[in-house]
Every structure is written in structure tokens, then in C-alpha cells.
Tab-separated table of C-alpha atoms in Angstrom:
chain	number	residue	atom	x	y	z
A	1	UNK	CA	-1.725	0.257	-36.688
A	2	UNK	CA	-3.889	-2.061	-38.492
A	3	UNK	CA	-0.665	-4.183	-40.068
A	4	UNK	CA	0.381	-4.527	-35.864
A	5	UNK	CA	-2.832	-5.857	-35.085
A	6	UNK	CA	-2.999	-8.196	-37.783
A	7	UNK	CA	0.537	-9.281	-36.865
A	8	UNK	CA	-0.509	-9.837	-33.775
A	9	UNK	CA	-3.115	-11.821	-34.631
A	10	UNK	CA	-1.265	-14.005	-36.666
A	11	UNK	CA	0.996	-14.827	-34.403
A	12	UNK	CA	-1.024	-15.836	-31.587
A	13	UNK	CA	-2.813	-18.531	-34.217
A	14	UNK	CA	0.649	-19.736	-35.217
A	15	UNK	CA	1.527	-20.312	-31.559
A	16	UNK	CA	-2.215	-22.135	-30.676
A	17	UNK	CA	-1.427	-24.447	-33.358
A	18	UNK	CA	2.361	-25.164	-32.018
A	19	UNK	CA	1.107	-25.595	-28.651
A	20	UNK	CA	-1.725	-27.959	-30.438
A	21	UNK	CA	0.615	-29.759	-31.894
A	22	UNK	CA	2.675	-30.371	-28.643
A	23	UNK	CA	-0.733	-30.683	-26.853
A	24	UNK	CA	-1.029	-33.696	-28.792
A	25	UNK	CA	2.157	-35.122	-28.783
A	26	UNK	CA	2.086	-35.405	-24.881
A	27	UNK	CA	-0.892	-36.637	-24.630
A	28	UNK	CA	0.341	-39.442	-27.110
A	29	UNK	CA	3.155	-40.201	-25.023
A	30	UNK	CA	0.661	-39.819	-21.713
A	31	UNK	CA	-1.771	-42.655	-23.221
A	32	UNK	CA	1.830	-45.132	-23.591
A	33	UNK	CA	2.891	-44.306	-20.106
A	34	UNK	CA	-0.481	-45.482	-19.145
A	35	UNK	CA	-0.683	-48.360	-21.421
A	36	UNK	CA	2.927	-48.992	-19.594
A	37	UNK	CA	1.467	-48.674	-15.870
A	38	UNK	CA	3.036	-45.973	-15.462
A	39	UNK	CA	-0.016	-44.133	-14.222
A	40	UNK	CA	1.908	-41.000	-12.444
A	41	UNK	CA	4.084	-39.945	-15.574
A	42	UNK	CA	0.315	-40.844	-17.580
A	43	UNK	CA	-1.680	-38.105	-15.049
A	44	UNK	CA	1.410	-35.306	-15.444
A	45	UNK	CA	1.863	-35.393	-19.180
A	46	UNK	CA	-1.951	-35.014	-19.726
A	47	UNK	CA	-1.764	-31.910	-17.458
A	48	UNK	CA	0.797	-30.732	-19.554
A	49	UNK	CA	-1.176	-31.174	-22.781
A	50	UNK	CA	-4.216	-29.405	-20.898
A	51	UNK	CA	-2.176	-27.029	-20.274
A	52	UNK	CA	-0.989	-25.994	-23.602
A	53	UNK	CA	-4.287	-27.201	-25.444
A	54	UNK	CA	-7.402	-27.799	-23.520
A	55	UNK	CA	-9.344	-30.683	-25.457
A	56	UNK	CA	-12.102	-33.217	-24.106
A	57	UNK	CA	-10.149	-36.286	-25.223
A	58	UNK	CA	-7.362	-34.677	-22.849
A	59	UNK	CA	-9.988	-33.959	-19.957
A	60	UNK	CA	-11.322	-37.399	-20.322
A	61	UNK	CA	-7.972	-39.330	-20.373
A	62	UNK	CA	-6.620	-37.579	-16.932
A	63	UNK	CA	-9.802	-38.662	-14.937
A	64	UNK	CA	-9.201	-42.032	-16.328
A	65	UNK	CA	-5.351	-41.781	-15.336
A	66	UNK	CA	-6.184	-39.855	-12.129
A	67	UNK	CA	-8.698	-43.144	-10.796
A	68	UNK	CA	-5.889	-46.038	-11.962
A	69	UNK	CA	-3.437	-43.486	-9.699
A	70	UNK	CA	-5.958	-43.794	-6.895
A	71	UNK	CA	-6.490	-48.193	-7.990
A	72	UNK	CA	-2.867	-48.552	-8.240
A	73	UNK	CA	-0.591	-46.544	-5.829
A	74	UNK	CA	2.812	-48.812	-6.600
A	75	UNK	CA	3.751	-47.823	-10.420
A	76	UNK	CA	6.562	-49.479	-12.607
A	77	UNK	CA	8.916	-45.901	-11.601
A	78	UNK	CA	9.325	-47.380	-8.162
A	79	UNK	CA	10.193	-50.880	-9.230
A	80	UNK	CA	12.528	-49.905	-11.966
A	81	UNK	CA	15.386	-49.197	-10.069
A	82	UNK	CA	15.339	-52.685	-8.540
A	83	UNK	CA	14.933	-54.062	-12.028
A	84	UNK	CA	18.065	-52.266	-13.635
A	85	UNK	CA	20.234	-53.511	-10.452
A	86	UNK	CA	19.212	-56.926	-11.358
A	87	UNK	CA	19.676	-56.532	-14.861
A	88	UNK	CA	23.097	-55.772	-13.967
A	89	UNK	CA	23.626	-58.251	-11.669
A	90	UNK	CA	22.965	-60.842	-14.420
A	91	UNK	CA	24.868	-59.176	-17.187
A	92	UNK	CA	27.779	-59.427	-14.287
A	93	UNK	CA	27.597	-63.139	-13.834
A	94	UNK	CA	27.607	-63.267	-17.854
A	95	UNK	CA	30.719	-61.077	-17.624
A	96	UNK	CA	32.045	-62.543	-14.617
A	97	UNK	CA	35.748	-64.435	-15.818
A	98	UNK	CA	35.823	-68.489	-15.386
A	99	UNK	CA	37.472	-69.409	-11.881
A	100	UNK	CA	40.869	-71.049	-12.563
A	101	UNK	CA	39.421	-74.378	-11.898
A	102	UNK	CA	37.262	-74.530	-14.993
A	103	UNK	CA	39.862	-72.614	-16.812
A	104	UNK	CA	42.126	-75.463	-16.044
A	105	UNK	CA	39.543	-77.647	-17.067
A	106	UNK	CA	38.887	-76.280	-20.262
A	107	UNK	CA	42.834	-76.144	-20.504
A	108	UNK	CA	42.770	-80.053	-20.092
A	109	UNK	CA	40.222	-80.607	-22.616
A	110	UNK	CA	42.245	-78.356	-25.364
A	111	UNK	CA	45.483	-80.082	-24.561
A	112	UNK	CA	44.296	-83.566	-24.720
């Protein structure tokens, strides 16, 4: 009986020190959405952290990211899709084949 409790107890330290680590690893990645404007993804990965490893530094960080939500409703998430389309658009006109008139320009040039 003894060996199951001990067990027991060792196992529930091994997984409050993987959920630490993780704990810590979104909160890292919360503090670069934020640093990237991205205040929502910022607010939900600190919640996530919290949720797997309650710490202060966590608790202060989302009422930080919680008020820029509240300063800043428009994030970088709903511009991004407008930013990859014109992304595109330009690697398009960088893609887009000469019209025959410059080719036969450029076929002039070679030739003469």
C-alpha cells in the first residue's frame, strides 16, 4: 500500500513539473504574440499557461494583455489575410511572363 501511495505521489510531481514546463513555454510564446500585436492569441496562450501552472508572472501578463485587447480591438490576425493576398499579388506580377511586345523587343536587341 505504501509503495502505491508513493507512486502516486511521484507521479503527480513529475506531471506538475511537465505542465510547468509547458506553463512556461506558452507563456513565452504569449509575451511574442504580444510583442507582435497580436493581443488575442497573447490573452489565450496565457490562459493556457494559467491553466496548466498558475504563476504571478502569468496572472500579471494576462491583465496586461487583457487591457491592450480592450486599447486595441483590430489585431494583426484580421489584417493578415489581406497582407498574404497582396503578397501574392506582387510575387504574381514578378512571375507574370513579358507581353510579346517587350519580348519582341528584347528579341530585337539580341539579334542586332
Amino acid at each position: 500500500m505504501e509503495i502505491k501511495a508513493n507512486h502516486s505521489v511521484l507521479l503527480g510531481s513529475l506531471n506538475m513539473e511537465i505542465n510547468k514546463d509547458e506553463a512556461v513555454r506558452c507563456l513565452k510564446i504569449a509575451k511574442n504574440q504580444y510583442g507582435s500585436k497580436n493581443y488575442e492569441a497573447a490573452v489565450r496562450l496565457t490562459k493556457k499557461s494559467l491553466n496548466l501552472y498558475p504563476t504571478d508572472e502569468a496572472k500579471a501578463f494576462l491583465e496586461k494583455a487583457e487591457i491592450a485587447v480592450k486599447e486595441n480591438p483590430s489585431t494583426p490576425k484580421q489584417d493578415e489575410p489581406q497582407q498574404q493576398q497582396q503578397q501574392q499579388q506582387q510575387q504574381q506580377q514578378k512571375d507574370k511572363p513579358k507581353s510579346s511586345g517587350e519580348q519582341s523587343k528584347d528579341v530585337r536587341e539580341i539579334l542586332a
